[in-house]
Short mmCIF file of C-alpha atoms and ligand atoms in Angstrom, two decimals:
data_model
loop_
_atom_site.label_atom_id
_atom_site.label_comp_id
_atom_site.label_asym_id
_atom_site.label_seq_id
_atom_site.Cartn_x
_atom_site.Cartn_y
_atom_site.Cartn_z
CA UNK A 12 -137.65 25.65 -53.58
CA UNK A 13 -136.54 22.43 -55.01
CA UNK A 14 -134.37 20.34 -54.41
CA UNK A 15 -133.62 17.04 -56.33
CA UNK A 16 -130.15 16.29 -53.84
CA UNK A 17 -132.40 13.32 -52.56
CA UNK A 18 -133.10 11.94 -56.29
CA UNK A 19 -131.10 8.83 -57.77
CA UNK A 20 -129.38 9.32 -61.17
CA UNK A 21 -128.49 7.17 -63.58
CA UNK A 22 -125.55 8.40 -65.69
CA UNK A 23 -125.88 8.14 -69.37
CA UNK A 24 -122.49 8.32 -70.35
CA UNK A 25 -119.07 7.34 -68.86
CA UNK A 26 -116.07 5.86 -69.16
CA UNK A 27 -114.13 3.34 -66.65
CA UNK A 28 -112.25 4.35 -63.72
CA UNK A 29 -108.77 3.96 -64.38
CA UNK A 30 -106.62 2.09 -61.53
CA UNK A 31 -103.39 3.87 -62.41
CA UNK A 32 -105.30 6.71 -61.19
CA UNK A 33 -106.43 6.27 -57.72
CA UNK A 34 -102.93 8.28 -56.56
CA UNK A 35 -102.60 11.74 -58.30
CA UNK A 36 -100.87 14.96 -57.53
CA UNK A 37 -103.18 18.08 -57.62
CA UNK A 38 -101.88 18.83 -61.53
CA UNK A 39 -102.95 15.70 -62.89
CA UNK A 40 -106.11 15.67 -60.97
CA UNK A 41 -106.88 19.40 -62.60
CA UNK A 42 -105.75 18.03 -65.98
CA UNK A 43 -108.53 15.09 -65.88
CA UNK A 44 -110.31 18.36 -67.16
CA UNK A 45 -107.99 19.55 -70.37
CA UNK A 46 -109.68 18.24 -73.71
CA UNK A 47 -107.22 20.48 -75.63
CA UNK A 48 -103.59 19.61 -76.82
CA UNK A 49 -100.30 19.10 -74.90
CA UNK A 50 -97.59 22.32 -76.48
CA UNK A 51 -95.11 19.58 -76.45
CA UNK A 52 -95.57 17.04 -79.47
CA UNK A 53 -94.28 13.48 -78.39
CA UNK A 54 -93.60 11.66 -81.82
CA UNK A 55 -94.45 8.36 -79.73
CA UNK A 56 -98.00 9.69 -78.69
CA UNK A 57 -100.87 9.86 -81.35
CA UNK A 58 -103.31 11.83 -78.89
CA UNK A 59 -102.30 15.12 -78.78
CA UNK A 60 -104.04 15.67 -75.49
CA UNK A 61 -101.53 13.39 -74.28
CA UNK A 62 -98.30 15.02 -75.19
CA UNK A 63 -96.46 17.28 -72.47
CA UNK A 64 -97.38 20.67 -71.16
CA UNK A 65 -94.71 23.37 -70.77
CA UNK A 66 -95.29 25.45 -67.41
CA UNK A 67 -97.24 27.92 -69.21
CA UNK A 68 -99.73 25.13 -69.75
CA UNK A 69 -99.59 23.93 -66.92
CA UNK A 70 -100.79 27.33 -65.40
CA UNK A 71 -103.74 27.27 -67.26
CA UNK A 72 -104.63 23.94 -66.11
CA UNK A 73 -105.17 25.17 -62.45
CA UNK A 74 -107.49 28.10 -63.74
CA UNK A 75 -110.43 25.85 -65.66
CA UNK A 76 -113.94 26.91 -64.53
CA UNK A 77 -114.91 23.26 -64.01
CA UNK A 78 -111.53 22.86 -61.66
CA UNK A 79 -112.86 25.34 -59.87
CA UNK A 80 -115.87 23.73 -59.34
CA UNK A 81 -114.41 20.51 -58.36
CA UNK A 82 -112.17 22.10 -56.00
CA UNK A 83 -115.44 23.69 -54.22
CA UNK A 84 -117.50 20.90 -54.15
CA UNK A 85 -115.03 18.18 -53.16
CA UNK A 86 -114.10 20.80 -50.24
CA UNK A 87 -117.98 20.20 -48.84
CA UNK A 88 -117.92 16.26 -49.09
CA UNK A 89 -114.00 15.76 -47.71
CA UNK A 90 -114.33 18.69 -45.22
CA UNK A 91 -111.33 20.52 -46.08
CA UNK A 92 -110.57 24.19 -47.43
CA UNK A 93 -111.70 24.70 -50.99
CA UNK A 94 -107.89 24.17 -52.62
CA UNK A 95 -107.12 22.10 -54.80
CA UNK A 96 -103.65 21.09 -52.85
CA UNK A 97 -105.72 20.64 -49.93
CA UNK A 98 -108.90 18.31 -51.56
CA UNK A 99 -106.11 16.12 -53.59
CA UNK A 100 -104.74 14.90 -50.88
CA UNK A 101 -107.29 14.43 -48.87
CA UNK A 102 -109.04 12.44 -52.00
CA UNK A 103 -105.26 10.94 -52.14
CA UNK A 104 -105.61 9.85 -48.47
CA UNK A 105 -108.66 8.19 -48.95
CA UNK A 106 -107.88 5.86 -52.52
CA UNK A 107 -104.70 4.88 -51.31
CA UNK A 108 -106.86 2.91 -48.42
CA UNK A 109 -109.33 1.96 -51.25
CA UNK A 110 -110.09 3.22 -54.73
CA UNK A 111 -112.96 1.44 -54.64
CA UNK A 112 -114.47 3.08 -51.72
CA UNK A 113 -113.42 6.91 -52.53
CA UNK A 114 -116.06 6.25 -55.37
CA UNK A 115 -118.52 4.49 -53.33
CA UNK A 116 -118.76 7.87 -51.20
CA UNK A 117 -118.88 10.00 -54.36
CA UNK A 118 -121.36 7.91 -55.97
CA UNK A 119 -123.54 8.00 -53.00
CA UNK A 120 -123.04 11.58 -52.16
CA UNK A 121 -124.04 12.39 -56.06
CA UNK A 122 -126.92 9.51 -55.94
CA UNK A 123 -125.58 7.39 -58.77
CA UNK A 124 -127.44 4.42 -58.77
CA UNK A 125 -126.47 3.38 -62.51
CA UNK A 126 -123.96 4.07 -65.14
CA UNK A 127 -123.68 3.46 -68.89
CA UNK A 128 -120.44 2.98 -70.40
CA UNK A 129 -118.78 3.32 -73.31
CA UNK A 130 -116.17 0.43 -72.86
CA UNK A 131 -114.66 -2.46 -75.11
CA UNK A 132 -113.75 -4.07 -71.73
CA UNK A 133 -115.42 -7.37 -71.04
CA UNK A 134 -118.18 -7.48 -68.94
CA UNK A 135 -116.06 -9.41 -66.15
CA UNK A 136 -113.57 -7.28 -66.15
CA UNK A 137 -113.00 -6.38 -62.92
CA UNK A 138 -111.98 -2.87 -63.73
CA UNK A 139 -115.60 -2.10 -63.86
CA UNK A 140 -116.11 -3.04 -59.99
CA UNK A 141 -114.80 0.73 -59.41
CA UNK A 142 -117.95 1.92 -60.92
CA UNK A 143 -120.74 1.74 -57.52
CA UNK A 144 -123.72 0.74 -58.76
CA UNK A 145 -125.26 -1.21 -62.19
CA UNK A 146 -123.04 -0.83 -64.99
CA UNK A 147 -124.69 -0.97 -68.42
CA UNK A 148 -122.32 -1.42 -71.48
CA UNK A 149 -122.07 0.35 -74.87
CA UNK A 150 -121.12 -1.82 -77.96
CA UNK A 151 -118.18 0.52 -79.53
CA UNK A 152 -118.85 0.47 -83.50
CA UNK A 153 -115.41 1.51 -84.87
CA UNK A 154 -112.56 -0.76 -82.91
CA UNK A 155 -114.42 -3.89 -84.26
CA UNK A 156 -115.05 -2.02 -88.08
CA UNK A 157 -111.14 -1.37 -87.62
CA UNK A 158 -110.63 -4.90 -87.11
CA UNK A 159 -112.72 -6.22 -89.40
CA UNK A 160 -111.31 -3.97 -92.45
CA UNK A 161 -107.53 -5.79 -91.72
CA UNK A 162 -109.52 -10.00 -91.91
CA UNK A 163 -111.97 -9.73 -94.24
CA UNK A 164 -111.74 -9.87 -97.88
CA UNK A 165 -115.00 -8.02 -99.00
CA UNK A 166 -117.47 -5.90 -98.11
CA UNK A 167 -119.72 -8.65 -97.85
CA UNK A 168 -117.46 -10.53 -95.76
CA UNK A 169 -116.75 -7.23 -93.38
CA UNK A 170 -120.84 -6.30 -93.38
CA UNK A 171 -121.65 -10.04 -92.31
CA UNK A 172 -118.91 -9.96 -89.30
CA UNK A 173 -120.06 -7.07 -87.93
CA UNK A 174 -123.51 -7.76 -87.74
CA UNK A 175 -122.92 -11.46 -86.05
CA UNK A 176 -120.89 -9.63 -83.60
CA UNK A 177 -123.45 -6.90 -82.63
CA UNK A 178 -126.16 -9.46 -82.40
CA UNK A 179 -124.34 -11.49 -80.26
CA UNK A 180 -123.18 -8.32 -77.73
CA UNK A 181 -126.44 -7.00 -77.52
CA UNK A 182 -128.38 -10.65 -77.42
CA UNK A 183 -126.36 -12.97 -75.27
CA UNK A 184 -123.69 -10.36 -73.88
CA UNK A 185 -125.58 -7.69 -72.64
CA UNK A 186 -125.02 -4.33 -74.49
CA UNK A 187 -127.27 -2.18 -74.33
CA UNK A 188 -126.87 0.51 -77.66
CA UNK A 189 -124.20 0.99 -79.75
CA UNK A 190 -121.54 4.15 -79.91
CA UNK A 191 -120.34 5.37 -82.73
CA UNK A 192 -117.99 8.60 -83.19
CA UNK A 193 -119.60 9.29 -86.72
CA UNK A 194 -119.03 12.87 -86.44
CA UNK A 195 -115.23 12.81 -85.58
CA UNK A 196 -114.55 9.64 -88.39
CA UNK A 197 -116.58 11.06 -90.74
CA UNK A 198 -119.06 14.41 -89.79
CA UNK A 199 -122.32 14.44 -89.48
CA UNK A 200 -123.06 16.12 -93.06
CA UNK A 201 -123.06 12.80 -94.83
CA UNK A 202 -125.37 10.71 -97.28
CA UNK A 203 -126.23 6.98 -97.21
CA UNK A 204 -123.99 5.12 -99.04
CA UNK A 205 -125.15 2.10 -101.26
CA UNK A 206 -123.96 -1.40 -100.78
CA UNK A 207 -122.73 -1.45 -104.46
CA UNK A 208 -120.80 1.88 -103.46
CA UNK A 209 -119.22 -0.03 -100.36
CA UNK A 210 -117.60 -2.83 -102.43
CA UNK A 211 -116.68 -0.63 -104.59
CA UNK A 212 -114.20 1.30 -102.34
CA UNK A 213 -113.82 -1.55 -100.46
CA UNK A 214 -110.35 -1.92 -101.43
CA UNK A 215 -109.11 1.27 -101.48
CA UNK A 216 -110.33 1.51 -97.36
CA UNK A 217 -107.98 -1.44 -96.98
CA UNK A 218 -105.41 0.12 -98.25
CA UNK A 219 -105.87 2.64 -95.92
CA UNK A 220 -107.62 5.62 -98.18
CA UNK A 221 -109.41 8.05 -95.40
CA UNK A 222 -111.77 8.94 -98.03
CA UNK A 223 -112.97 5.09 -98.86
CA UNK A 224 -112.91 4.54 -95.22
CA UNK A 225 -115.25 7.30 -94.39
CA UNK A 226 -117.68 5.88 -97.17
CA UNK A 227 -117.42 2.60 -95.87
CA UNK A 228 -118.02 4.06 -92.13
CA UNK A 229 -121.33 5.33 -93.00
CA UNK A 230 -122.25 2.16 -94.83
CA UNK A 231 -121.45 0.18 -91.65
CA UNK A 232 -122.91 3.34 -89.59
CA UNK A 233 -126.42 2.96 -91.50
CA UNK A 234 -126.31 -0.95 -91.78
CA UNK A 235 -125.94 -0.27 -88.06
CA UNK A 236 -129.08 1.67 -87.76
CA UNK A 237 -131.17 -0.76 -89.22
CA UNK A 238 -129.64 -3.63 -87.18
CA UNK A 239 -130.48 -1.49 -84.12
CA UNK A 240 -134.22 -1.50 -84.66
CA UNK A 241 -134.43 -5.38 -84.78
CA UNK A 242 -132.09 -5.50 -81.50
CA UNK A 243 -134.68 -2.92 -79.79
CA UNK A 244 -131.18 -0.65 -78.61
CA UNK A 245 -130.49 2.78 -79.40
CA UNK A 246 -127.75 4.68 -80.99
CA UNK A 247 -125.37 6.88 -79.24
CA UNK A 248 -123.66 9.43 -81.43
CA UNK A 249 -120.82 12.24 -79.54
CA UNK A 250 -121.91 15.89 -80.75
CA UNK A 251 -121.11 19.03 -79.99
CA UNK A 252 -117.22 19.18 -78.65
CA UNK A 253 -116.70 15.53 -78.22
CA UNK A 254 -113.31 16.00 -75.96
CA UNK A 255 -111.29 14.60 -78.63
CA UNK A 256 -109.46 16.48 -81.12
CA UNK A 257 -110.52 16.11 -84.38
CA UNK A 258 -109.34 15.02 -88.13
CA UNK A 259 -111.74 17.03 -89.86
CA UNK A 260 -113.64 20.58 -89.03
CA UNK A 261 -115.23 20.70 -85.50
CA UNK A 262 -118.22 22.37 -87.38
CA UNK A 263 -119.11 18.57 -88.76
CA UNK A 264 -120.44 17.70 -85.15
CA UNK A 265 -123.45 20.37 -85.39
CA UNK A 266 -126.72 18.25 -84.85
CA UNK A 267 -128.36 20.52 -87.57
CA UNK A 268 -126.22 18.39 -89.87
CA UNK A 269 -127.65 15.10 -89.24
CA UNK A 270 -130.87 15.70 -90.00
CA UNK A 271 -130.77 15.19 -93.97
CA UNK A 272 -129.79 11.57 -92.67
CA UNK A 273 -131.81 10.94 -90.12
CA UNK A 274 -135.11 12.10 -91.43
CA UNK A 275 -134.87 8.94 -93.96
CA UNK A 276 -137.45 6.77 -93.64
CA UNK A 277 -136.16 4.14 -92.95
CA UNK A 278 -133.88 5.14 -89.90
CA UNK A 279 -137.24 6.65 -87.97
CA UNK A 280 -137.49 3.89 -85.82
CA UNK A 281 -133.66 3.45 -84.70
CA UNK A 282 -133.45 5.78 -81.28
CA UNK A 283 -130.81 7.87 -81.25
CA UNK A 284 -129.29 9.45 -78.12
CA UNK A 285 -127.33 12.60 -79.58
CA UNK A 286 -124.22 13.08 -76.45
CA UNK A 287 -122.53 15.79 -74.78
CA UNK A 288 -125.93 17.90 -75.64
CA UNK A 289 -124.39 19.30 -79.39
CA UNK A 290 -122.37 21.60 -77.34
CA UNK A 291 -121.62 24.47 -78.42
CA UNK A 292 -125.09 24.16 -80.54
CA UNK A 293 -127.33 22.91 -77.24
CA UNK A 294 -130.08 24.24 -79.14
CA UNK A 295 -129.72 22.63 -82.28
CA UNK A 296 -129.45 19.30 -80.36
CA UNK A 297 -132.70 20.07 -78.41
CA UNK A 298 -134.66 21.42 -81.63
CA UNK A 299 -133.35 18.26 -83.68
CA UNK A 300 -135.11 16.18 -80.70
CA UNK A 301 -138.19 18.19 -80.89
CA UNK A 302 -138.39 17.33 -84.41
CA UNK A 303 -137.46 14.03 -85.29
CA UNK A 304 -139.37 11.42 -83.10
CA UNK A 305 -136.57 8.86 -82.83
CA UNK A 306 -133.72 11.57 -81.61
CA UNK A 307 -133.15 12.10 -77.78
CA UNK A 308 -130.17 14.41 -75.77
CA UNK A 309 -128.14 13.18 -73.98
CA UNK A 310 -126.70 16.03 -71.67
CA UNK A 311 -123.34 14.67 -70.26
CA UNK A 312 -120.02 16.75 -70.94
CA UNK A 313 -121.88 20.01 -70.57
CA UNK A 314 -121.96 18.50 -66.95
CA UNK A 315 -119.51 19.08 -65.32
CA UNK A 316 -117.45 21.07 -67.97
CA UNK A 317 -119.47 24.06 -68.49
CA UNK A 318 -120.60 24.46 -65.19
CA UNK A 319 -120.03 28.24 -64.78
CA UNK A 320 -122.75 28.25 -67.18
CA UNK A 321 -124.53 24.81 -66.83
CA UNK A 322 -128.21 26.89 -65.56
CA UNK A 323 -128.17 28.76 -68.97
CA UNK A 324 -127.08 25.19 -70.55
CA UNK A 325 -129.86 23.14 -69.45
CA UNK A 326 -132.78 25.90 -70.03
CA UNK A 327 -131.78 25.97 -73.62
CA UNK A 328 -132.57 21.88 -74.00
CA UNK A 329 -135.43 21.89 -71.72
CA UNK A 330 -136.68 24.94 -73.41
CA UNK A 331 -137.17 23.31 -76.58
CA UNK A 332 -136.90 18.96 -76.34
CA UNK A 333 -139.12 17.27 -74.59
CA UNK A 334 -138.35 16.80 -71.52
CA UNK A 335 -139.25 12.96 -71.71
CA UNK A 336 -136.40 12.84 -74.60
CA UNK A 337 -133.19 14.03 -71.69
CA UNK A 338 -131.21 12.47 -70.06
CA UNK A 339 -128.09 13.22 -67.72
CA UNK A 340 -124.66 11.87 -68.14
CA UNK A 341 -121.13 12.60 -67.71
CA UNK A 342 -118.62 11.96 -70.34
CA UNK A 343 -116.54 10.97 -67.27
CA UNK A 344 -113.26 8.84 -67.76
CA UNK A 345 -110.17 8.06 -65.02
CA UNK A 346 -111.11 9.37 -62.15
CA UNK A 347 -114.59 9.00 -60.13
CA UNK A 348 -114.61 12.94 -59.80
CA UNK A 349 -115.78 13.47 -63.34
CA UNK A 350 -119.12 11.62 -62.71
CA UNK A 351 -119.64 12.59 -59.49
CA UNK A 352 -118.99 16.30 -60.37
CA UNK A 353 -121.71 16.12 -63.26
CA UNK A 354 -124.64 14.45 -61.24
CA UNK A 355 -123.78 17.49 -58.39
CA UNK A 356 -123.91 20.27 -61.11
CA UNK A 357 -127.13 18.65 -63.20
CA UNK A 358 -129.04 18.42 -59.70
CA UNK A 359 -128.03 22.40 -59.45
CA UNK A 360 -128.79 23.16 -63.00
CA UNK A 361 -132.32 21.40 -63.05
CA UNK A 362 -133.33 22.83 -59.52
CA UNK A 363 -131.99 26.85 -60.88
CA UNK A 364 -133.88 26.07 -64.18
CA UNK A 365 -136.89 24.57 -62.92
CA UNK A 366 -137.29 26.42 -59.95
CA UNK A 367 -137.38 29.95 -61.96
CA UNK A 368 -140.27 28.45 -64.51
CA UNK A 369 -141.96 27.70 -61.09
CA UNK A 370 -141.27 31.66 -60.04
CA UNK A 371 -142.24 32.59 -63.34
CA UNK A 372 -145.68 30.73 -63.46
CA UNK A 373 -144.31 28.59 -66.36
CA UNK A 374 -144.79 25.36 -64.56
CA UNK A 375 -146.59 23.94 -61.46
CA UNK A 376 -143.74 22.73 -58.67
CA UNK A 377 -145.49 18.75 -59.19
CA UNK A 378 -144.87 19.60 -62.72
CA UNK A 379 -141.33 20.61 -62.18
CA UNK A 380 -140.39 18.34 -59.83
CA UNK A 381 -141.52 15.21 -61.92
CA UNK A 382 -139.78 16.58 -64.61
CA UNK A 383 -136.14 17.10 -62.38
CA UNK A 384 -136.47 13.01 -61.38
CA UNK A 385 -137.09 12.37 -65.40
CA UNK A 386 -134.19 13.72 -66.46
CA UNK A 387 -132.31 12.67 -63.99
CA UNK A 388 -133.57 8.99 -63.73
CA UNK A 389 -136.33 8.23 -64.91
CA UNK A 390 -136.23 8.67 -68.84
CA UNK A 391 -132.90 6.37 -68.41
CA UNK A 392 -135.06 3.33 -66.88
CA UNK A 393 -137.26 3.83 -70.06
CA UNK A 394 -134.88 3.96 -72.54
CA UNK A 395 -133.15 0.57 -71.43
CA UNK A 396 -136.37 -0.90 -69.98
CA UNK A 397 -134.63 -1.09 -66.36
CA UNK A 398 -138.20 -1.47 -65.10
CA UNK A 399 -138.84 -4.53 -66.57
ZN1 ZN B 408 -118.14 11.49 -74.60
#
């Protein structure tokens, strides 16, 4: 039988705790969950996750599989009954002592050792005390590209401020990879776009054309690439159902769809760490890391969200990626839960998995087990050179 409840984990992808948060009633700690849109549009609000939730929503929100699922396993750590009334506030009895320490306890119970996070905050911030353990930043490609776009009076003049700024978070301010949302800005379906191209729609993106921006995204997006393989740090790109909402066709985030773009020469040696697993298309994310040497998963979002079906989940990626290319993260944002939740549910997943290609003869148990502290840890402290 095995068990990996022992081994540490080092989650690939998170977002901070959120102080405003530590207090919650048990309907806002269920919608943490919702990725869809509020039924009440709130002209002031631009996400549409955000807008309000008529009672008929608000139903549903109590009846999410991965609710469920926290509800159960936060029963087992705060030793309560398995209701959601009953586990906020006893989570609600805890942060209002400390935040800080409800997530210590999660984080330990889970075995979170490390977290990397997709943040603009600074790296003294102390918002990013809530997170127990090390915290390993993301630089964030489009809020700087945004930025730039409004100063700068060229292409030329945008290209060369965003590639003193990346060298200077990744060389002196600690960033470890950049994150870019290429399939919800864009989709993944694109070409490279030449520099002559970029200045020439350069001034249509300023004045705010969406389909001169895009172009100019993927110039910046593939400039980005490049830059990456002289900074040694790889590439995270959202797949699959990102948890936003999207401007163009979900269908653009299907791994399949990057590969015309990645298989370029030139990009081969820029790793890239495909998130959230390409779910729906978890196979499509593991074949596209079979394939192309430079492309890893990244299998955070599926865990916790899918976790009525997380065993199924994780057998298709380990059935087909190498298992040297995956790594475990969250997607979590808020609330410590989210994070916590998806460690609990990969350990599951990988021991269910694992454990049946054991049964089955497919693997040896040392084989197996190595494989279960990989994914969970180890490929992590490889990626980033933690070992060093
Ligand atoms: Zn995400």
């Amino acid at each position: 039988m095995l068990d990996f409840a022992d081994v540490s984990v080092i989650d690939n992808h998170c977002h901070p705790i959120e102080p405003e948060k530590a207090v919650m009633d048990p309907e806002m700690l269920a919608r943490e969950f919702f990725h869809g849109m509020g039924d009440i549009p709130d002209p002031g609000i631009k996400k549409a996750k955000l807008w309000g939730a008529t009672q008929e929503l608000r139903y549903h929100f109590l009846h999410m599989g991965v609710v469920h699922t926290m509800v159960c396993q936060l029963s087992k750590v705060l030793g309560c009954p398995a209701e959601l009334e009953a586990v906020t506030s006893e989570r609600n009895r805890r942060t209002a002592e400390s935040f800080a320490a409800y997530a210590r306890l999660l984080y330990d119970d889970a075995g979170i050792v490390g977290t990397v996070l997709d943040t603009g905050l600074h790296k003294d911030d102390p918002i990013l005390e809530l997170i127990p353990g090390k915290v390993m930043r993301l630089f964030q490609m489009e809020p700087l590209l945004r930025k730039l776009l409004e100063q700068s009076g060229s292409y030329q003049e945008l290209l060369r401020g965003y590639q003193e700024t990346l060298d200077r978070a990744v060389r002196d301010d600690g960033c470890i990879g950049v994150k870019s949302h290429l399939a919800e800005q864009v989709g993944f379906g694109v070409k490279p776009v030449s520099e002559a191209e970029a200045e020439a729609i350069f001034p249509a993106a300023k004045t705010g054309d969406s389909e001169a921006f895009k172009k100019l995204y993927v110039s910046i997006f593939t400039a980005t690439l490049l830059q990456c393989q002289d900074l040694g740090v790889p590439v995270h790109l959202h797949s699959g159902f990102t948890g936003g909402l999207w401007n163009g066709s979900i269908s653009n985030a299907d791994p399949f769809l990057l590969v015309h773009l990645l298989r370029q020469p030139e990009f081969l040696q820029t790793r890239i760490v495909l998130l959230h697993g390409g779910y729906p298309w978890i196979q499509h994310a593991a074949a596209v890391a079979h394939a192309l040497p430079h492309v890893w998963v990244d299998m955070g979002w599926m865990t916790p969200w899918i976790s009525l079906r997380i065993v199924e989940c994780y057998r298709d990626v380990i059935a087909m990626a190498p298992l040297s290319k995956l790594m475990i993260g969250s997607g979590g944002h808020g609330t410590p839960e989210i994070a916590w939740l998806a460690a609990k549910t990969a350990k599951i997943a990988l021991a269910k998995a694992l454990g049946d290609a054991v049964k089955l003869d497919l693997m040896a148990s040392k084989q197996a087990e190595k494989a279960g502290r990989m994914i969970l840890h180890d490929n992590a402290v490889r990626m980033y050179g933690l070992g060093k």
